[in-house]
Short mmCIF file of C-alpha atoms in Angstrom, two decimals:
data_model
loop_
_atom_site.label_atom_id
_atom_site.label_comp_id
_atom_site.label_asym_id
_atom_site.label_seq_id
_atom_site.Cartn_x
_atom_site.Cartn_y
_atom_site.Cartn_z
CA UNK A 146 111.64 109.87 60.87
CA UNK A 147 110.89 112.73 63.30
CA UNK A 148 111.69 112.24 67.00
CA UNK A 149 108.55 111.58 69.02
CA UNK A 150 107.89 114.31 71.58
CA UNK A 151 104.89 113.89 73.91
CA UNK A 152 105.36 117.26 75.63
CA UNK A 153 101.99 118.97 76.05
CA UNK A 154 100.89 122.18 77.73
CA UNK A 155 99.18 121.31 81.01
CA UNK A 156 95.98 123.14 80.13
CA UNK A 157 95.72 121.39 76.78
CA UNK A 158 96.30 117.93 78.26
CA UNK A 159 93.71 118.38 81.03
CA UNK A 160 91.19 119.97 78.64
CA UNK A 161 90.57 116.51 77.16
CA UNK A 162 88.86 115.37 80.39
CA UNK A 163 85.07 115.70 80.01
CA UNK A 164 82.19 115.62 82.48
CA UNK A 165 81.55 112.13 83.81
CA UNK A 166 85.10 110.87 83.23
CA UNK A 167 86.66 108.09 85.31
CA UNK A 168 90.04 109.33 86.49
CA UNK A 169 92.81 107.43 88.27
CA UNK A 170 95.11 109.61 90.36
CA UNK A 171 98.46 108.24 91.48
CA UNK A 172 99.98 108.75 94.89
CA UNK A 173 99.99 107.42 98.43
CA UNK A 174 99.24 110.41 100.61
CA UNK A 175 101.58 113.08 99.28
CA UNK A 176 104.34 111.05 97.56
CA UNK A 177 103.52 110.46 93.92
CA UNK A 178 100.38 112.60 93.85
CA UNK A 179 100.18 114.88 90.76
CA UNK A 180 99.07 117.98 92.64
CA UNK A 181 99.55 120.47 89.82
CA UNK A 182 97.58 118.35 87.37
CA UNK A 183 94.83 118.21 90.00
CA UNK A 184 94.92 122.00 90.38
CA UNK A 185 94.52 122.42 86.63
CA UNK A 186 91.61 119.97 86.69
CA UNK A 187 89.98 122.07 89.42
CA UNK A 188 90.52 125.21 87.34
CA UNK A 189 88.83 123.68 84.30
CA UNK A 190 86.01 122.21 86.37
CA UNK A 191 84.52 119.11 84.71
CA UNK A 192 81.67 117.64 86.79
CA UNK A 193 80.31 114.26 87.87
CA UNK A 194 83.75 112.67 87.95
CA UNK A 195 84.61 109.24 89.30
CA UNK A 196 87.96 109.43 91.07
CA UNK A 197 90.05 106.32 91.76
CA UNK A 198 92.82 106.96 94.27
CA UNK A 199 94.38 105.11 97.17
CA UNK A 200 93.29 107.86 99.59
CA UNK A 201 91.43 111.17 99.66
CA UNK A 202 94.49 113.22 100.69
CA UNK A 203 94.09 115.69 103.53
CA UNK A 204 92.04 118.87 103.83
CA UNK A 205 92.67 121.51 101.15
CA UNK A 206 95.07 119.42 99.10
CA UNK A 207 94.87 117.00 96.20
CA UNK A 208 91.60 115.11 95.98
CA UNK A 209 90.03 117.35 98.61
CA UNK A 210 90.29 120.28 96.19
CA UNK A 211 88.16 118.33 93.71
CA UNK A 212 85.64 117.47 96.43
CA UNK A 213 85.40 121.06 97.64
CA UNK A 214 84.73 122.21 94.07
CA UNK A 215 81.77 119.81 93.81
CA UNK A 216 83.34 117.96 90.90
CA UNK A 217 83.31 114.38 92.25
CA UNK A 218 80.27 112.14 92.14
CA UNK A 219 81.99 108.89 93.14
CA UNK A 220 85.24 108.02 94.91
CA UNK A 221 86.83 104.56 94.77
CA UNK A 222 89.47 104.37 97.48
CA UNK A 223 91.03 102.36 100.28
CA UNK A 224 90.52 105.00 103.00
CA UNK A 225 89.40 108.59 103.64
CA UNK A 226 90.28 108.79 107.33
CA UNK A 227 92.65 111.76 106.96
CA UNK A 228 90.07 113.89 105.18
CA UNK A 229 87.25 115.12 107.41
CA UNK A 230 85.57 116.84 104.46
CA UNK A 231 85.33 113.56 102.53
CA UNK A 232 83.86 111.86 105.60
CA UNK A 233 81.30 114.65 106.03
CA UNK A 234 80.29 114.52 102.36
CA UNK A 235 79.93 110.74 102.45
CA UNK A 236 77.78 110.82 105.60
CA UNK A 237 75.63 113.60 104.14
CA UNK A 238 75.00 111.64 100.96
CA UNK A 239 76.87 114.20 98.84
CA UNK A 240 79.55 111.71 97.76
CA UNK A 241 79.32 108.05 96.83
CA UNK A 242 82.30 106.15 98.24
CA UNK A 243 83.34 102.60 97.36
CA UNK A 244 85.87 101.26 99.84
CA UNK A 245 88.32 98.69 98.53
CA UNK A 246 91.01 96.98 100.59
CA UNK A 247 94.32 98.51 99.58
CA UNK A 248 95.90 95.38 98.12
CA UNK A 249 92.70 94.51 96.28
CA UNK A 250 92.52 98.05 94.89
CA UNK A 251 96.06 97.77 93.54
CA UNK A 252 95.37 94.36 92.01
CA UNK A 253 92.08 95.44 90.42
CA UNK A 254 93.97 98.27 88.73
CA UNK A 255 96.90 96.02 87.75
CA UNK A 256 94.49 93.46 86.32
CA UNK A 257 92.92 96.10 84.07
CA UNK A 258 96.36 97.11 82.85
CA UNK A 259 97.08 93.47 82.02
CA UNK A 260 93.96 93.32 79.85
CA UNK A 261 92.04 91.00 82.19
CA UNK A 262 88.48 91.40 83.44
CA UNK A 263 89.09 90.50 87.06
CA UNK A 264 90.33 87.89 89.54
CA UNK A 265 89.09 85.83 92.49
CA UNK A 266 90.09 86.31 96.12
CA UNK A 267 88.94 85.28 99.59
CA UNK A 268 89.92 88.62 101.12
CA UNK A 269 86.91 90.29 102.71
CA UNK A 270 84.74 87.18 102.88
CA UNK A 271 82.27 87.53 105.73
CA UNK A 272 82.74 91.31 106.00
CA UNK A 273 80.96 94.39 104.69
CA UNK A 274 83.45 94.51 101.82
CA UNK A 275 81.90 91.33 100.41
CA UNK A 276 78.34 92.65 100.26
CA UNK A 277 76.89 92.60 96.76
CA UNK A 278 79.91 90.93 95.17
CA UNK A 279 79.68 87.95 92.86
CA UNK A 280 80.71 84.60 94.38
CA UNK A 281 82.74 82.04 92.44
CA UNK A 282 83.24 78.37 93.31
CA UNK A 283 86.77 77.04 92.70
CA UNK A 284 87.85 73.54 93.82
CA UNK A 285 85.06 73.40 96.36
CA UNK A 286 85.88 76.79 97.89
CA UNK A 287 83.96 80.06 97.59
CA UNK A 288 85.73 83.20 96.48
CA UNK A 289 84.78 86.76 95.64
CA UNK A 290 85.08 87.92 92.06
CA UNK A 291 86.95 91.24 91.99
CA UNK A 292 86.36 93.09 88.71
CA UNK A 293 89.19 95.02 87.09
CA UNK A 294 89.07 98.80 87.46
CA UNK A 295 89.58 100.70 84.23
CA UNK A 296 89.65 104.45 83.71
CA UNK A 297 89.35 106.99 80.95
CA UNK A 298 92.33 108.96 82.25
CA UNK A 299 95.24 108.51 84.63
CA UNK A 300 97.09 111.44 86.21
CA UNK A 301 100.54 110.49 87.48
CA UNK A 302 103.63 112.20 88.91
CA UNK A 303 107.14 111.22 87.83
CA UNK A 304 110.56 112.36 88.99
CA UNK A 305 112.09 112.03 85.53
CA UNK A 306 110.85 111.45 82.01
CA UNK A 307 112.24 111.54 78.52
CA UNK A 308 110.46 113.29 75.68
CA UNK A 309 109.02 110.01 74.45
CA UNK A 310 107.22 109.41 77.75
CA UNK A 311 109.41 106.88 79.55
CA UNK A 312 108.89 107.56 83.26
CA UNK A 313 110.98 107.08 86.41
CA UNK A 314 109.45 107.48 89.87
CA UNK A 315 111.40 108.34 93.01
CA UNK A 316 111.33 105.84 95.89
CA UNK A 317 107.87 105.51 97.49
CA UNK A 318 106.39 107.96 94.97
CA UNK A 319 106.31 104.95 92.66
CA UNK A 320 103.31 103.39 94.53
CA UNK A 321 100.14 103.33 92.38
CA UNK A 322 101.52 105.37 89.47
CA UNK A 323 102.86 102.53 87.25
CA UNK A 324 99.68 100.48 87.69
CA UNK A 325 97.40 103.38 86.85
CA UNK A 326 99.40 104.42 83.82
CA UNK A 327 98.71 100.97 82.36
CA UNK A 328 95.02 100.83 83.25
CA UNK A 329 93.75 104.06 81.64
CA UNK A 330 92.85 104.89 78.06
CA UNK A 331 94.83 108.13 78.31
CA UNK A 332 97.71 108.81 80.71
CA UNK A 333 98.84 112.34 81.51
CA UNK A 334 102.15 112.51 83.38
CA UNK A 335 103.65 115.51 85.11
CA UNK A 336 107.43 115.28 85.49
CA UNK A 337 109.96 117.20 87.56
CA UNK A 338 112.71 116.74 84.97
CA UNK A 339 112.37 115.98 81.25
CA UNK A 340 115.41 114.82 79.30
CA UNK A 341 116.07 113.85 75.66
CA UNK A 342 115.18 110.37 74.44
CA UNK A 343 118.03 108.00 75.20
CA UNK A 344 119.07 109.80 78.40
CA UNK A 345 117.34 107.30 80.70
CA UNK A 346 118.81 103.83 80.99
CA UNK A 347 116.19 101.29 79.83
CA UNK A 348 116.59 99.16 82.96
CA UNK A 349 115.62 102.12 85.16
CA UNK A 350 112.32 102.87 83.40
CA UNK A 351 109.28 102.19 85.59
CA UNK A 352 106.56 103.13 83.07
CA UNK A 353 107.45 102.55 79.40
CA UNK A 354 106.59 105.25 76.89
CA UNK A 355 103.73 103.38 75.13
CA UNK A 356 101.59 103.81 78.25
CA UNK A 357 102.01 107.60 78.34
CA UNK A 358 100.03 109.90 76.06
CA UNK A 359 100.92 113.38 77.32
CA UNK A 360 103.93 114.69 79.22
CA UNK A 361 103.72 117.91 81.21
CA UNK A 362 106.86 119.67 82.48
CA UNK A 363 106.90 121.03 86.04
CA UNK A 364 108.94 124.21 86.26
CA UNK A 365 108.87 124.07 90.06
CA UNK A 366 107.41 122.03 92.90
CA UNK A 367 104.88 124.00 94.91
CA UNK A 368 104.70 123.86 98.71
CA UNK A 369 102.29 120.93 98.73
CA UNK A 370 105.05 118.72 97.29
CA UNK A 371 107.28 119.58 100.25
CA UNK A 372 107.44 116.11 101.72
CA UNK A 373 108.99 114.71 98.52
CA UNK A 374 111.55 117.47 97.91
CA UNK A 375 115.01 115.99 97.57
#
């Protein structure tokens, strides 16, 4: 039996993403954000994308590069406060933004990865976040139904990977990456170091290989990754 090798050229992996795709992007600010995969996505230029990410990054980096290229129709996120361009586009009606409380965002993604359709919560009751959401009665109490968030693709950043696609994240760069890798139909992972299968101890794996479809090697970390250089 041949050894499974999920290594893929970055351009070939990203070329699978069509117009109108729903894309999850890992990261919390800079740590864990797959900046080079994002740059390749900008280069190829699919349009009318829905982007699901914890934040909108800052000006001229990450998600903002997609916004500036006019590629994003909808953004599902917990905040955009560090990105003045995202705020301007939202206020001008150029970008549809769905705000989701950070913990709820994580759980909606995790729920999709677990194969569930949603969950109930009382978080946000009586606030703008509850507007338009389905109400559910449980034991005499009213809750909001929070639907799972699924995606066509997930772009994630790992510190280490083996050729089969087992991923290890470094410290806080772990954040949304494991959840998103489980919740997408196709996961593309960029990795700083790729080693042979069997080189990573099973107990240290954060994302198991079955959730990863394509593995892209990073030959170097560009300046934007500076805050996570070790």
